[in-house]
């Protein structure tokens, strides 16, 4: 599966325990998606376009109206990388 660099960054942050919070309008359409790392930092690589691609490929999902987290398919798709702290 071809996954862009920004999608890889978001999946890697989610695999380490991050989450994606979304802001929706009155018609339940997603207006904004914010990726928050496990340390509480916002990831700027997570745009609305990246969020929609990950959700369409079923690499992330929300359960019970909560924040979006990585799925098992997402864990298999993410490539290993060193922590760049």
PDB file of C-alpha atoms in Angstrom:
ATOM      1  CA  UNK A   1       0.000   0.000   0.000  1.00  0.00           C
ATOM      2  CA  UNK A   2       1.380   3.396  -0.960  1.00  0.00           C
ATOM      3  CA  UNK A   3       1.331   5.765   1.986  1.00  0.00           C
ATOM      4  CA  UNK A   4       2.659   9.307   1.761  1.00  0.00           C
ATOM      5  CA  UNK A   5       5.253  10.736   4.125  1.00  0.00           C
ATOM      6  CA  UNK A   6       2.690  12.827   6.041  1.00  0.00           C
ATOM      7  CA  UNK A   7       0.390   9.826   6.382  1.00  0.00           C
ATOM      8  CA  UNK A   8       3.327   7.811   7.737  1.00  0.00           C
ATOM      9  CA  UNK A   9       4.084  10.551  10.278  1.00  0.00           C
ATOM     10  CA  UNK A  10       0.501  10.613  11.492  1.00  0.00           C
ATOM     11  CA  UNK A  11       0.260   6.813  11.689  1.00  0.00           C
ATOM     12  CA  UNK A  12       3.549   6.661  13.580  1.00  0.00           C
ATOM     13  CA  UNK A  13       2.314   9.232  16.125  1.00  0.00           C
ATOM     14  CA  UNK A  14      -0.923   7.279  16.537  1.00  0.00           C
ATOM     15  CA  UNK A  15       0.942   3.987  16.923  1.00  0.00           C
ATOM     16  CA  UNK A  16       2.875   5.501  19.811  1.00  0.00           C
ATOM     17  CA  UNK A  17      -0.341   6.396  21.639  1.00  0.00           C
ATOM     18  CA  UNK A  18      -1.554   9.584  19.968  1.00  0.00           C
ATOM     19  CA  UNK A  19      -5.089  10.409  18.876  1.00  0.00           C
ATOM     20  CA  UNK A  20      -6.994  12.543  16.395  1.00  0.00           C
ATOM     21  CA  UNK A  21      -9.740  14.859  17.620  1.00  0.00           C
ATOM     22  CA  UNK A  22     -12.181  16.195  15.051  1.00  0.00           C
ATOM     23  CA  UNK A  23     -14.398  19.257  14.959  1.00  0.00           C
ATOM     24  CA  UNK A  24     -17.716  18.774  13.168  1.00  0.00           C
ATOM     25  CA  UNK A  25     -20.418  21.145  11.960  1.00  0.00           C
ATOM     26  CA  UNK A  26     -24.179  20.925  12.523  1.00  0.00           C
ATOM     27  CA  UNK A  27     -24.557  18.434   9.657  1.00  0.00           C
ATOM     28  CA  UNK A  28     -21.925  16.142  11.188  1.00  0.00           C
ATOM     29  CA  UNK A  29     -19.305  16.921   8.502  1.00  0.00           C
ATOM     30  CA  UNK A  30     -15.682  17.057   9.631  1.00  0.00           C
ATOM     31  CA  UNK A  31     -14.331  20.619   9.532  1.00  0.00           C
ATOM     32  CA  UNK A  32     -10.978  20.148  11.228  1.00  0.00           C
ATOM     33  CA  UNK A  33      -8.813  17.249  12.397  1.00  0.00           C
ATOM     34  CA  UNK A  34      -6.121  17.749  15.050  1.00  0.00           C
ATOM     35  CA  UNK A  35      -3.551  15.015  15.688  1.00  0.00           C
ATOM     36  CA  UNK A  36      -2.283  15.074  19.257  1.00  0.00           C
ATOM     37  CA  UNK A  37       0.791  13.040  20.184  1.00  0.00           C
ATOM     38  CA  UNK A  38       1.087  11.083  23.423  1.00  0.00           C
ATOM     39  CA  UNK A  39       3.140  13.985  24.830  1.00  0.00           C
ATOM     40  CA  UNK A  40       0.352  16.492  24.127  1.00  0.00           C
ATOM     41  CA  UNK A  41       1.908  18.178  21.079  1.00  0.00           C
ATOM     42  CA  UNK A  42      -0.060  18.972  17.917  1.00  0.00           C
ATOM     43  CA  UNK A  43       1.216  17.333  14.726  1.00  0.00           C
ATOM     44  CA  UNK A  44       1.042  19.766  11.796  1.00  0.00           C
ATOM     45  CA  UNK A  45       1.368  16.960   9.225  1.00  0.00           C
ATOM     46  CA  UNK A  46      -2.224  15.933   9.972  1.00  0.00           C
ATOM     47  CA  UNK A  47      -4.321  17.912   7.520  1.00  0.00           C
ATOM     48  CA  UNK A  48      -7.959  17.302   6.682  1.00  0.00           C
ATOM     49  CA  UNK A  49      -6.883  15.621   3.434  1.00  0.00           C
ATOM     50  CA  UNK A  50      -4.536  13.215   5.248  1.00  0.00           C
ATOM     51  CA  UNK A  51      -7.253  12.452   7.811  1.00  0.00           C
ATOM     52  CA  UNK A  52      -9.798  11.616   5.093  1.00  0.00           C
ATOM     53  CA  UNK A  53      -7.326   9.343   3.277  1.00  0.00           C
ATOM     54  CA  UNK A  54      -6.501   7.429   6.449  1.00  0.00           C
ATOM     55  CA  UNK A  55     -10.165   7.035   7.340  1.00  0.00           C
ATOM     56  CA  UNK A  56     -11.079   5.930   3.802  1.00  0.00           C
ATOM     57  CA  UNK A  57      -8.373   3.239   3.878  1.00  0.00           C
ATOM     58  CA  UNK A  58      -9.621   2.144   7.338  1.00  0.00           C
ATOM     59  CA  UNK A  59      -6.256   2.781   8.971  1.00  0.00           C
ATOM     60  CA  UNK A  60      -7.910   4.854  11.717  1.00  0.00           C
ATOM     61  CA  UNK A  61     -11.334   4.719  13.336  1.00  0.00           C
ATOM     62  CA  UNK A  62     -13.419   6.224  16.073  1.00  0.00           C
ATOM     63  CA  UNK A  63     -15.211   4.041  18.565  1.00  0.00           C
ATOM     64  CA  UNK A  64     -18.291   5.198  20.430  1.00  0.00           C
ATOM     65  CA  UNK A  65     -17.961   8.818  19.337  1.00  0.00           C
ATOM     66  CA  UNK A  66     -14.476   9.128  20.841  1.00  0.00           C
ATOM     67  CA  UNK A  67     -11.261  10.335  19.229  1.00  0.00           C
ATOM     68  CA  UNK A  68      -9.810   8.547  16.221  1.00  0.00           C
ATOM     69  CA  UNK A  69      -7.139   5.944  16.946  1.00  0.00           C
ATOM     70  CA  UNK A  70      -5.061   3.608  14.816  1.00  0.00           C
ATOM     71  CA  UNK A  71      -6.531   0.235  13.762  1.00  0.00           C
ATOM     72  CA  UNK A  72      -4.792  -3.111  13.389  1.00  0.00           C
ATOM     73  CA  UNK A  73      -4.553  -2.494   9.629  1.00  0.00           C
ATOM     74  CA  UNK A  74      -2.934   0.849  10.389  1.00  0.00           C
ATOM     75  CA  UNK A  75      -0.368  -0.800  12.638  1.00  0.00           C
ATOM     76  CA  UNK A  76       0.521  -3.228   9.866  1.00  0.00           C
ATOM     77  CA  UNK A  77       0.810  -0.414   7.305  1.00  0.00           C
ATOM     78  CA  UNK A  78       3.080   1.873   9.342  1.00  0.00           C
ATOM     79  CA  UNK A  79       6.804   1.517   8.728  1.00  0.00           C
ATOM     80  CA  UNK A  80       9.160   1.410  11.678  1.00  0.00           C
ATOM     81  CA  UNK A  81      11.191   4.557  12.256  1.00  0.00           C
ATOM     82  CA  UNK A  82      13.405   5.834  14.995  1.00  0.00           C
ATOM     83  CA  UNK A  83      11.978   8.299  17.459  1.00  0.00           C
ATOM     84  CA  UNK A  84      13.265  11.717  16.331  1.00  0.00           C
ATOM     85  CA  UNK A  85      13.311  13.542  19.660  1.00  0.00           C
TER      86      UNK A  85
END
